[in-house]
mmCIF file with all atom_site columns, C-alpha atoms in Angstrom:
data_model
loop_
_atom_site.group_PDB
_atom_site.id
_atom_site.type_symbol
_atom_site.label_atom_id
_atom_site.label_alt_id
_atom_site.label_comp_id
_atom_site.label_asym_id
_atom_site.label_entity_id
_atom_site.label_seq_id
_atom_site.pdbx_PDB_ins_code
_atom_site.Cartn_x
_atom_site.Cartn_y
_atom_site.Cartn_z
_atom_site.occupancy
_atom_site.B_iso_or_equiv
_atom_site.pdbx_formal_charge
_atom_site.auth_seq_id
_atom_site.auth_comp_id
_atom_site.auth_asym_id
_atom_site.auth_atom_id
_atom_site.pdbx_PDB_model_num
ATOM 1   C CA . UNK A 1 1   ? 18.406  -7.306  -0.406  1.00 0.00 ? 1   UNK A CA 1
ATOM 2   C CA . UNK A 1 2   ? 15.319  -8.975  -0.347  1.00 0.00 ? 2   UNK A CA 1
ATOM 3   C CA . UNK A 1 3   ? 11.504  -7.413  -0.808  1.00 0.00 ? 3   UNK A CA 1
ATOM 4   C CA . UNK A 1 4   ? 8.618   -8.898  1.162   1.00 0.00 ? 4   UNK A CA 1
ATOM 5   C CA . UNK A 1 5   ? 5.520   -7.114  -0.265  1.00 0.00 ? 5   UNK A CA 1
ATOM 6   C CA . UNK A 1 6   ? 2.014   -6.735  2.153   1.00 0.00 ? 6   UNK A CA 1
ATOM 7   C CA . UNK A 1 7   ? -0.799  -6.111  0.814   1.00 0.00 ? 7   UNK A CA 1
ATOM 8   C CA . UNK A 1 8   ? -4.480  -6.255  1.294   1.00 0.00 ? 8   UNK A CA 1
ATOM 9   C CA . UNK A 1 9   ? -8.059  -4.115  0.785   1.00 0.00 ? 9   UNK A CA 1
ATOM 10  C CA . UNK A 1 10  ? -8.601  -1.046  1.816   1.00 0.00 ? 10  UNK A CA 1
ATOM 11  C CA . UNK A 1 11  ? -9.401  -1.049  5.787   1.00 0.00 ? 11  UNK A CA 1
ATOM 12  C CA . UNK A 1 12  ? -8.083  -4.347  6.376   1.00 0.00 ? 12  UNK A CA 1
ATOM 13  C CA . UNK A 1 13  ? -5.490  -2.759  8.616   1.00 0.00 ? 13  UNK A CA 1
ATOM 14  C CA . UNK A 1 14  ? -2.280  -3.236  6.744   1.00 0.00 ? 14  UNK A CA 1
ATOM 15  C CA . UNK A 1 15  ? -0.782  0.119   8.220   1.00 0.00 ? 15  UNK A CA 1
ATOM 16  C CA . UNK A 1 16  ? -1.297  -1.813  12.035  1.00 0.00 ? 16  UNK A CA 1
ATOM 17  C CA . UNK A 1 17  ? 0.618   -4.601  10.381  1.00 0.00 ? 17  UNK A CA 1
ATOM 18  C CA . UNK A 1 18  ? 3.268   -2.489  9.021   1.00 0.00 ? 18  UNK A CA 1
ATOM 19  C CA . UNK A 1 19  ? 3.386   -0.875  12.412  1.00 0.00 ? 19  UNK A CA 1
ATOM 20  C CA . UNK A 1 20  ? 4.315   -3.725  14.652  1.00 0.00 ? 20  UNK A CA 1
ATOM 21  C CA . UNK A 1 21  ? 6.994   -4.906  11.853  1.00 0.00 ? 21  UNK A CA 1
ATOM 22  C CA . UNK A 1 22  ? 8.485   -1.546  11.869  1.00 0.00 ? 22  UNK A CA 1
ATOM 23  C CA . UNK A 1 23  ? 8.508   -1.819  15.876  1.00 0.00 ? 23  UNK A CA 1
ATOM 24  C CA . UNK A 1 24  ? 10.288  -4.974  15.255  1.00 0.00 ? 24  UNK A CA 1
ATOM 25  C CA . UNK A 1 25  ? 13.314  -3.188  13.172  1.00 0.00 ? 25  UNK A CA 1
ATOM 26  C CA . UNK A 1 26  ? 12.029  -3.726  9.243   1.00 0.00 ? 26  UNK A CA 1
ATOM 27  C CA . UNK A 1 27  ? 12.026  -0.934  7.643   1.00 0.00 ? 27  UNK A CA 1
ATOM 28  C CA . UNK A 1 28  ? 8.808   -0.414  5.653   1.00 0.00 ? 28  UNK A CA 1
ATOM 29  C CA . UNK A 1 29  ? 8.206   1.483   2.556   1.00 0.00 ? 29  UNK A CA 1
ATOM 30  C CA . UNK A 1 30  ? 4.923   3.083   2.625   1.00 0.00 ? 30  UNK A CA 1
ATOM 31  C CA . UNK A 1 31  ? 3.572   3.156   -0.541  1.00 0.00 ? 31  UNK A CA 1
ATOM 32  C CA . UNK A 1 32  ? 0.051   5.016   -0.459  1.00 0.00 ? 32  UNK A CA 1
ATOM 33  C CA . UNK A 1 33  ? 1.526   7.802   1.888   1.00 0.00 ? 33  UNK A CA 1
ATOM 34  C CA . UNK A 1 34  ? 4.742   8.164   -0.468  1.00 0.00 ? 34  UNK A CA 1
ATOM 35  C CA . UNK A 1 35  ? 2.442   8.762   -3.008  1.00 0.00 ? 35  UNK A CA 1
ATOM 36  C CA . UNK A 1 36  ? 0.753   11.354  -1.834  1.00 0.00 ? 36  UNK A CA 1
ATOM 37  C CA . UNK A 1 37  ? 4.007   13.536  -1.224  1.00 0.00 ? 37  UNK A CA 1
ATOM 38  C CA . UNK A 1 38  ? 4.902   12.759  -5.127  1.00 0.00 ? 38  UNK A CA 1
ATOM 39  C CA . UNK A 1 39  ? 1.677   14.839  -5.867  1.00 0.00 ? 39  UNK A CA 1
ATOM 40  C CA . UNK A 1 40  ? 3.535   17.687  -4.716  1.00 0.00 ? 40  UNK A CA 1
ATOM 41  C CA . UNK A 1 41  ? 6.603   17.449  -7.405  1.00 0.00 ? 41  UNK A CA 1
ATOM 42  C CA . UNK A 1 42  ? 6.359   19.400  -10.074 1.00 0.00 ? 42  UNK A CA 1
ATOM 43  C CA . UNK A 1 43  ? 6.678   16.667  -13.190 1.00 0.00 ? 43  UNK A CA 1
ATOM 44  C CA . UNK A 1 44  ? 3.624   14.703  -11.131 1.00 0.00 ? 44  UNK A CA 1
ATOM 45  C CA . UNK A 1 45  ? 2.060   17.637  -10.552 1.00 0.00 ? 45  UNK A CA 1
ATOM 46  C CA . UNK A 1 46  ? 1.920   18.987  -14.524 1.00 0.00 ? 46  UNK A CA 1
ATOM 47  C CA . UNK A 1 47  ? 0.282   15.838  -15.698 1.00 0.00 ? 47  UNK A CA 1
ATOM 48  C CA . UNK A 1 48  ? -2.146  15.663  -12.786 1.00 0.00 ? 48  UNK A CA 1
ATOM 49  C CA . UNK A 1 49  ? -3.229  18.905  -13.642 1.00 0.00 ? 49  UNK A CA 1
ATOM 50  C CA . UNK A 1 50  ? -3.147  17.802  -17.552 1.00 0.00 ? 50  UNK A CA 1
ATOM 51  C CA . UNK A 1 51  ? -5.466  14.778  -16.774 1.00 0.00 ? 51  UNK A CA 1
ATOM 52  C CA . UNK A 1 52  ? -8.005  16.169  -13.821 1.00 0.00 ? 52  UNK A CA 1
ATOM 53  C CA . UNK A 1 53  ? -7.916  19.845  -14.628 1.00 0.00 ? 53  UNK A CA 1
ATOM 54  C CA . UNK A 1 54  ? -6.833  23.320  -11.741 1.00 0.00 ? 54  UNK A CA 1
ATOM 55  C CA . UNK A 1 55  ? -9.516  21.703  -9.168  1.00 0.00 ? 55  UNK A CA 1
ATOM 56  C CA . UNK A 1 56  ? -6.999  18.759  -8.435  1.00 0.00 ? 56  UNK A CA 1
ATOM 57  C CA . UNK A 1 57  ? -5.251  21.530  -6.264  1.00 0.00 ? 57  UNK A CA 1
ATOM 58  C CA . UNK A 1 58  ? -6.327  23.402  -3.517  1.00 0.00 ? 58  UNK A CA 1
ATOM 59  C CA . UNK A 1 59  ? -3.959  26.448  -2.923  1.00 0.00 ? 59  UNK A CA 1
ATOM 60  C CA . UNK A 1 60  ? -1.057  24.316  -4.798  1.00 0.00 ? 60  UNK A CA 1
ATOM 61  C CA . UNK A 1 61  ? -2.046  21.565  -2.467  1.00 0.00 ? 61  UNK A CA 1
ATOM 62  C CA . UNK A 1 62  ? -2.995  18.337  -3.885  1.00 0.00 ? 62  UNK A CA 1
ATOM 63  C CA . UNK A 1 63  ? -6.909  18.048  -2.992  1.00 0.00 ? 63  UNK A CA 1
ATOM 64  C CA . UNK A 1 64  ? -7.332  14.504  -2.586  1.00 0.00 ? 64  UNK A CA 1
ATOM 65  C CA . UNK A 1 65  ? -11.077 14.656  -2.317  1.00 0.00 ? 65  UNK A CA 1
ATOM 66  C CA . UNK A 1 66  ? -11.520 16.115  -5.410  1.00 0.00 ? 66  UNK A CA 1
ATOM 67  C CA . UNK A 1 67  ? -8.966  13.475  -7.293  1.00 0.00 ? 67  UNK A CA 1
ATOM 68  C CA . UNK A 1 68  ? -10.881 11.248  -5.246  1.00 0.00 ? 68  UNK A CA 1
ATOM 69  C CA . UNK A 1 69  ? -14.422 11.799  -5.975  1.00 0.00 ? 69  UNK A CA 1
ATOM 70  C CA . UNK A 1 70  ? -13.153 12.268  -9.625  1.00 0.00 ? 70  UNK A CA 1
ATOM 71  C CA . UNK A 1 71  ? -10.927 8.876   -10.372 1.00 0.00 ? 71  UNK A CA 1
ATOM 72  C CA . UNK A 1 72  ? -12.885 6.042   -8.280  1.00 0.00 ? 72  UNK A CA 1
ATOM 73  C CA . UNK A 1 73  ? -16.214 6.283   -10.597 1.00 0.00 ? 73  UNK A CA 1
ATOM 74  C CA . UNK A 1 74  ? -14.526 6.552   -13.530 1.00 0.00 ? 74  UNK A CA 1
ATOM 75  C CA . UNK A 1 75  ? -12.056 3.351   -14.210 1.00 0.00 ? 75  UNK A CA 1
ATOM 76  C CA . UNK A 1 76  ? -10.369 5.536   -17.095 1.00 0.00 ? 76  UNK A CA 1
ATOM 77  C CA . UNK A 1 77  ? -9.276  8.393   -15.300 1.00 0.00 ? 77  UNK A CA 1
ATOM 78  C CA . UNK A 1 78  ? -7.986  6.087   -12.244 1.00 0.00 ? 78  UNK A CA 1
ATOM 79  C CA . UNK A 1 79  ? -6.074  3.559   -14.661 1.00 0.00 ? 79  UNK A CA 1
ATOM 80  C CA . UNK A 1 80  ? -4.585  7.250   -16.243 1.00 0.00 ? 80  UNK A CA 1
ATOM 81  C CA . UNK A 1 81  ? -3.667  8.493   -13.348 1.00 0.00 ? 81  UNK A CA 1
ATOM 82  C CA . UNK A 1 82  ? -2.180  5.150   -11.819 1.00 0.00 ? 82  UNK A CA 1
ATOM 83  C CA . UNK A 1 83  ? -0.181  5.259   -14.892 1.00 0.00 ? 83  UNK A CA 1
ATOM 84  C CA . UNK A 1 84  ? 1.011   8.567   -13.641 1.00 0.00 ? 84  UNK A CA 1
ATOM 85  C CA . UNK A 1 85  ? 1.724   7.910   -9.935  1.00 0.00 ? 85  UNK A CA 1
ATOM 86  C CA . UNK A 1 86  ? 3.064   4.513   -9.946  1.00 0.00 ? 86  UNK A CA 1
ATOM 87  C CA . UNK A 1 87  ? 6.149   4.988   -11.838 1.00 0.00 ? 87  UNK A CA 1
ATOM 88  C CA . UNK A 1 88  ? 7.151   7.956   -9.664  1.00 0.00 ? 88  UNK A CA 1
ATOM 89  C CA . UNK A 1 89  ? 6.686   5.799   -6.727  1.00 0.00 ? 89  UNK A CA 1
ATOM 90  C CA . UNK A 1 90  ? 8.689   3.083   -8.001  1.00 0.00 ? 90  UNK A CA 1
ATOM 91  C CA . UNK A 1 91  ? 11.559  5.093   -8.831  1.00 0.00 ? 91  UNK A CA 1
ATOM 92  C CA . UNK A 1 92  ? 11.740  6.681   -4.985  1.00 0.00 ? 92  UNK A CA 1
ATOM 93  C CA . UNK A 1 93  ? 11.287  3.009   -3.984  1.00 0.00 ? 93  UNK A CA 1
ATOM 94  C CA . UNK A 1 94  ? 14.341  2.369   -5.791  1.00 0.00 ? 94  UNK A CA 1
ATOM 95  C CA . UNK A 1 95  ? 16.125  5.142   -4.143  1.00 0.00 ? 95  UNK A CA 1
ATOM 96  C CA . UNK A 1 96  ? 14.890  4.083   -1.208  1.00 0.00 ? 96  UNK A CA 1
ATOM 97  C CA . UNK A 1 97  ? 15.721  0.594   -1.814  1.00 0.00 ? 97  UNK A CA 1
ATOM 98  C CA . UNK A 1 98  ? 19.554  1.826   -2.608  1.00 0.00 ? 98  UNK A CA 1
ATOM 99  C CA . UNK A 1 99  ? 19.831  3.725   0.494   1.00 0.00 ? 99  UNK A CA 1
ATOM 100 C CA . UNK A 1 100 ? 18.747  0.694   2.031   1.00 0.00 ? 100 UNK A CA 1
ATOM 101 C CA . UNK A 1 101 ? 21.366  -1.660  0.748   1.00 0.00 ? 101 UNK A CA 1
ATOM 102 C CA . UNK A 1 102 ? 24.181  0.468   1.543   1.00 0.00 ? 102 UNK A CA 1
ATOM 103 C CA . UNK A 1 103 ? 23.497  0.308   5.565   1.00 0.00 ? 103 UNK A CA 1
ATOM 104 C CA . UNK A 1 104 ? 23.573  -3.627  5.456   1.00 0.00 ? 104 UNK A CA 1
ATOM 105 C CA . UNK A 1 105 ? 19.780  -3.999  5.518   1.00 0.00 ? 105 UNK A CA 1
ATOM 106 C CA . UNK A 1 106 ? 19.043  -7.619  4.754   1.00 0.00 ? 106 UNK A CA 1
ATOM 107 C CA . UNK A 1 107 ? 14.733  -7.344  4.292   1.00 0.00 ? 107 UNK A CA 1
ATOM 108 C CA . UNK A 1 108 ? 12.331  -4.615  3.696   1.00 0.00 ? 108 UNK A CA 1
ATOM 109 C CA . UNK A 1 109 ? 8.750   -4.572  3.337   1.00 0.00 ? 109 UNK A CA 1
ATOM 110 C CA . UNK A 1 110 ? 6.998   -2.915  0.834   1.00 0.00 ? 110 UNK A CA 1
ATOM 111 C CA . UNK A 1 111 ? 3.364   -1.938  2.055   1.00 0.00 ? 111 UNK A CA 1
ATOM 112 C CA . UNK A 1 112 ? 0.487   -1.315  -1.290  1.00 0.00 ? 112 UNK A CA 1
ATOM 113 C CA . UNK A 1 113 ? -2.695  -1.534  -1.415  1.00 0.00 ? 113 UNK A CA 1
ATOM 114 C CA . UNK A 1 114 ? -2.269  -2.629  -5.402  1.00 0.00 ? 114 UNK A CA 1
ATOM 115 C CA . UNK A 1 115 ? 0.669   -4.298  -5.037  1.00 0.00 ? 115 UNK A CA 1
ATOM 116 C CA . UNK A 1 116 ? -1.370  -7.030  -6.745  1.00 0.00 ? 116 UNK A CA 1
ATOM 117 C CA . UNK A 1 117 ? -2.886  -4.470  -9.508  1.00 0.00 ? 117 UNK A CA 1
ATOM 118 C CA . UNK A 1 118 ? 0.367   -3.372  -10.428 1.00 0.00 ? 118 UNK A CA 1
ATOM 119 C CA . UNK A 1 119 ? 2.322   -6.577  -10.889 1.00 0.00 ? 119 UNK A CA 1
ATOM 120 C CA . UNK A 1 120 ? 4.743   -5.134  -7.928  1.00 0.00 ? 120 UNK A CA 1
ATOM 121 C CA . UNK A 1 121 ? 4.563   -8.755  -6.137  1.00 0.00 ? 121 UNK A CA 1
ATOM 122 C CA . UNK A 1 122 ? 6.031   -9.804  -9.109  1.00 0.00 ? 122 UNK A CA 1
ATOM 123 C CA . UNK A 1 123 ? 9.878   -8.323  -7.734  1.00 0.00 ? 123 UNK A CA 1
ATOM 124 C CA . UNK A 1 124 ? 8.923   -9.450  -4.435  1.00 0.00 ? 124 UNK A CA 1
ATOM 125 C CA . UNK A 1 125 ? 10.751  -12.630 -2.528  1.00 0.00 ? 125 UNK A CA 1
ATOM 126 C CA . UNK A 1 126 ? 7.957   -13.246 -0.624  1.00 0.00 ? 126 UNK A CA 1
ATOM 127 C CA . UNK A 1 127 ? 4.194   -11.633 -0.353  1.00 0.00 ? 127 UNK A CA 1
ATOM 128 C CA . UNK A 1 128 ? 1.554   -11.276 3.570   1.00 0.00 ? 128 UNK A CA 1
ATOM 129 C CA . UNK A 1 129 ? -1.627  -10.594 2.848   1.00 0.00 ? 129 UNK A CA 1
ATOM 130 C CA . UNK A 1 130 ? -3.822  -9.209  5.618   1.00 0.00 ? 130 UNK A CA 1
ATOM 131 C CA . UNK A 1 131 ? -6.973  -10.065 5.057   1.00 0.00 ? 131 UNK A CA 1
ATOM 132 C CA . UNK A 1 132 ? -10.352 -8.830  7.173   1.00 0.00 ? 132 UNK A CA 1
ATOM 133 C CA . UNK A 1 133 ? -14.315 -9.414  6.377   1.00 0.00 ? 133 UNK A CA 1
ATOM 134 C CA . UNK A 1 134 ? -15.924 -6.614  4.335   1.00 0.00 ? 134 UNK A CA 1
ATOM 135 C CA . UNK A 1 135 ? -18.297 -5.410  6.698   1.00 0.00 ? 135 UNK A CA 1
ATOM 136 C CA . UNK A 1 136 ? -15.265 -4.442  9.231   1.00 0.00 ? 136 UNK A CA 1
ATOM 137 C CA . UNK A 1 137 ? -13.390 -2.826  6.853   1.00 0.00 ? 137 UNK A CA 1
ATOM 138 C CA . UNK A 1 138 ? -16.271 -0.379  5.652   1.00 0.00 ? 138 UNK A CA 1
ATOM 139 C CA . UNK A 1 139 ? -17.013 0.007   9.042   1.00 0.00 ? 139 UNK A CA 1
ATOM 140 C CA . UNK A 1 140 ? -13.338 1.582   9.621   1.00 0.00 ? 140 UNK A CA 1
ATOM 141 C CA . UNK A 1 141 ? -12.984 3.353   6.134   1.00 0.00 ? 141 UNK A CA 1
ATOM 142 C CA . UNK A 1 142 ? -16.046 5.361   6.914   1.00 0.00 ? 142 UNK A CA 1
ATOM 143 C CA . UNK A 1 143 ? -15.113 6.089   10.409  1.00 0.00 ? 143 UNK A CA 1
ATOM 144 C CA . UNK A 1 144 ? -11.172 7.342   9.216   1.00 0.00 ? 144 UNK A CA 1
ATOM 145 C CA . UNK A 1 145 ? -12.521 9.023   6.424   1.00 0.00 ? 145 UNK A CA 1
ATOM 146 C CA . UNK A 1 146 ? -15.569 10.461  7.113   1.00 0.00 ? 146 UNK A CA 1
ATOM 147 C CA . UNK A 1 147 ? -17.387 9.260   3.669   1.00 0.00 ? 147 UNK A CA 1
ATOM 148 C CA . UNK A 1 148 ? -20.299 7.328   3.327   1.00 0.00 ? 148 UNK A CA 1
ATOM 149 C CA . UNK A 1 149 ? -21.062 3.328   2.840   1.00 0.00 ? 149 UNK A CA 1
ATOM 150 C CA . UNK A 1 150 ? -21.505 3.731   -1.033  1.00 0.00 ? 150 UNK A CA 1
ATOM 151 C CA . UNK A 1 151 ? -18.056 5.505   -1.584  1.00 0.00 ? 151 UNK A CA 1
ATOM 152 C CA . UNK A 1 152 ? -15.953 2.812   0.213   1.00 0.00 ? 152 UNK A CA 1
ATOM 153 C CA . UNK A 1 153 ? -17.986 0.185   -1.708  1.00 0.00 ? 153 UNK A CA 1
ATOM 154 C CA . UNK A 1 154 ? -17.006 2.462   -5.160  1.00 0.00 ? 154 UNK A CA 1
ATOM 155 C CA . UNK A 1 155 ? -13.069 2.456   -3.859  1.00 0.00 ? 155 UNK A CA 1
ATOM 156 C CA . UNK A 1 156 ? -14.059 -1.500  -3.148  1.00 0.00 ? 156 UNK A CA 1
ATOM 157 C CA . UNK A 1 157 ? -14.861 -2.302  -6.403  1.00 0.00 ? 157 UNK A CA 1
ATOM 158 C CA . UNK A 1 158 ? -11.317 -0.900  -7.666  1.00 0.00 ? 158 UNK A CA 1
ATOM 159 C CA . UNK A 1 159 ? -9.360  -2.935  -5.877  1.00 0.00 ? 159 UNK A CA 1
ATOM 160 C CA . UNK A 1 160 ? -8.960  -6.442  -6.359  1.00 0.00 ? 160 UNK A CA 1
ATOM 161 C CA . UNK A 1 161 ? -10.604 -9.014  -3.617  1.00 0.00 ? 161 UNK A CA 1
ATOM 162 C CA . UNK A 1 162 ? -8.670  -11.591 -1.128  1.00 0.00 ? 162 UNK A CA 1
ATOM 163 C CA . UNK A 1 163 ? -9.323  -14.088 -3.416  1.00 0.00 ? 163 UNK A CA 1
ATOM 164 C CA . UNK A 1 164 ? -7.414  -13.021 -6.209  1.00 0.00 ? 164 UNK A CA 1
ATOM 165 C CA . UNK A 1 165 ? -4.983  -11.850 -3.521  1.00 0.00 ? 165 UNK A CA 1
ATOM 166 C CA . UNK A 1 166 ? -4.372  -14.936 -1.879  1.00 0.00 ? 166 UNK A CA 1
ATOM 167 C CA . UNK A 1 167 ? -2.701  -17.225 -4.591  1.00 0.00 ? 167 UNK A CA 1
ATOM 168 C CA . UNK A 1 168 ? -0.023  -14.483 -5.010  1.00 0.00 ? 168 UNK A CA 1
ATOM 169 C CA . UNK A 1 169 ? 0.942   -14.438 -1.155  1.00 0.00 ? 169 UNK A CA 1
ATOM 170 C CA . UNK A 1 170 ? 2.812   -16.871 0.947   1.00 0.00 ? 170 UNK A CA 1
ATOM 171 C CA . UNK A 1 171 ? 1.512   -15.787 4.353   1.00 0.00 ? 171 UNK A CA 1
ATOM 172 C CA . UNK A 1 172 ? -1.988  -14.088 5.635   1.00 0.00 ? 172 UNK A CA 1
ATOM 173 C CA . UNK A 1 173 ? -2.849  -12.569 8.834   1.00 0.00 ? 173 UNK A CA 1
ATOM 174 C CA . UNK A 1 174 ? -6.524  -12.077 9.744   1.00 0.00 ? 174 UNK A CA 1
ATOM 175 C CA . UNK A 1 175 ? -7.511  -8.779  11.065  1.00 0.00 ? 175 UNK A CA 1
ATOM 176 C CA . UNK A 1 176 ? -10.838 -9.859  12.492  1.00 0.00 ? 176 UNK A CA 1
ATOM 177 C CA . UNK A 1 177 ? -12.457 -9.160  15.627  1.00 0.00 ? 177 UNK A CA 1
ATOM 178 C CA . UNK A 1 178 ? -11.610 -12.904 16.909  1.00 0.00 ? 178 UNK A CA 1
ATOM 179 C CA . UNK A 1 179 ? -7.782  -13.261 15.909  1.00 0.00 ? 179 UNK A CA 1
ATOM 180 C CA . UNK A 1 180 ? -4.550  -12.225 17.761  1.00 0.00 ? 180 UNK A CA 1
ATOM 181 C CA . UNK A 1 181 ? -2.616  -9.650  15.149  1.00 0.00 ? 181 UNK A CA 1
ATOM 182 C CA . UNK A 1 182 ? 0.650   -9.638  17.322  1.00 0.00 ? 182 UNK A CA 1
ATOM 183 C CA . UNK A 1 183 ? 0.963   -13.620 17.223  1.00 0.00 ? 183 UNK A CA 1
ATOM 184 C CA . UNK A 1 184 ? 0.798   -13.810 13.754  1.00 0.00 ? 184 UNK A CA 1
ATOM 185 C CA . UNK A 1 185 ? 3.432   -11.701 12.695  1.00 0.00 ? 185 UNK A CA 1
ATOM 186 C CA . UNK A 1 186 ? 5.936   -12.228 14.975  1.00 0.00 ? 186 UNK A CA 1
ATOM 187 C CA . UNK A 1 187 ? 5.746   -15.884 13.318  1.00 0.00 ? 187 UNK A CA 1
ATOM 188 C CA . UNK A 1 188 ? 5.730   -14.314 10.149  1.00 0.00 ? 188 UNK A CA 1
ATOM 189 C CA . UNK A 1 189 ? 8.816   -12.302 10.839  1.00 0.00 ? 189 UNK A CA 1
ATOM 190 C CA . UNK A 1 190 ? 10.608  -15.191 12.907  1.00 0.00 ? 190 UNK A CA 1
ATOM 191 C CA . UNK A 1 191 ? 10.137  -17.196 9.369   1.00 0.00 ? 191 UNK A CA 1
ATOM 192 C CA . UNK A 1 192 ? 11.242  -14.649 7.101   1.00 0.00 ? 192 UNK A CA 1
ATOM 193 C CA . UNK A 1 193 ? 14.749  -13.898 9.451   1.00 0.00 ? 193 UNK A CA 1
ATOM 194 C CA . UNK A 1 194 ? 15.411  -17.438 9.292   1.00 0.00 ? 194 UNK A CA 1
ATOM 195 C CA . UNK A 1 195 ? 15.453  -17.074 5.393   1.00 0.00 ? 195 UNK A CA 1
ATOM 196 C CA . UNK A 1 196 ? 16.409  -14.017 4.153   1.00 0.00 ? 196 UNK A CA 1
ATOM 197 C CA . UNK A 1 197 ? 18.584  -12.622 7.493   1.00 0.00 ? 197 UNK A CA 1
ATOM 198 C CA . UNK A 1 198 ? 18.234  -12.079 11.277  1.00 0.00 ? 198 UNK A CA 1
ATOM 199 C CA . UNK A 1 199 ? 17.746  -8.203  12.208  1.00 0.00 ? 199 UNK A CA 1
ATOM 200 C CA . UNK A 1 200 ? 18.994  -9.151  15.876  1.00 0.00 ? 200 UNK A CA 1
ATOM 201 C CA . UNK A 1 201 ? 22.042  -11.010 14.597  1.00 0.00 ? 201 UNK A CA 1
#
């Protein structure tokens, strides 16, 4: 079984990506939205509580605003409560992983934002970054989430950049206004089923 890891900043479209690969038959493990269903178990839970106080849930639902507004200007809290989330999403990636193996799967991808940050590349066979000009991706994180310029340059800052990015990946598609996305991956993927395993054989 071979991992391919994407990665990239926040609104640089890596859930588009992910998209048209799953369209394409890989299956994709979505780390960001797989962590937000772990704040609902009741070990991740506890210590979320422990570390952020009641406030981080709403009516015993996590209240990601809150967390939000709490962990992204304070580099302590977000590095404590990484160190919370990102072993519970590794061990459901495993599962995941397992489940995986046992129908004959030959690739996955595994799609994080920090895949970088958290040295997750480092299990990977191979590593796309999508990469996309700053000023876009505010653009679109303010738009999705309805917050303002200054907050998506605060989640910016906690994030690595392309540059540091880029040494650790073998392939990058640009997400601009001026490049075909659909072109680019489907040489990405012809590559990578000539190497690890066809999904159409």
């Amino acid at each position: 079984m071979k991992v391919v890891g994407l990665t990239g900043g926040i609104g640089s479209g890596k859930s588009t990506v992910a998209t048209i690969f799953e369209q394409l038959g890989v299956p994709i493990y979505d780390s960001d939205s797989k962590a937000k269903k772990i704040y609902n178990s009741a070990f991740v839970k506890e210590k979320v509580i422990e570390l952020l106080g009641e406030h981080a849930y709403l009516n015993d639902v996590p209240d990601f605003a809150f967390i939000a507004s709490k962990v992204f200007s304070n580099t302590e809290l977000l590095s404590n409560l990484n160190a919370i989330i990102h072993p519970a999403v590794n061990e459901d990636f495993q599962i995941w992983l397992e489940e995986k193996l046992k129908q004959g799967v030959k690739w996955v991808i595994k799609e994080s934002a920090l895949l970088i940050e958290t040295k997750a590349f480092l299990e990977c066979h191979s590593v796309i970054l999508v990469s996309c000009p700053e000023e876009i991706r505010i653009q679109r994180v303010m738009k999705r989430n309805a917050i303002s310029r200054a907050e998506v340059k605060q989640r910016m800052k906690n994030q690595t950049s392309d540059a540091l990015r880029l040494p650790h990946s073998e392939f990058c598609v640009v997400n601009d206004e001026n490049s075909a996305l659909i072109p680019q991956i489907i040489e990405i993927y012809r590559i990578l089923n000539l190497r690890f395993g066809s999904f159409n054989a």
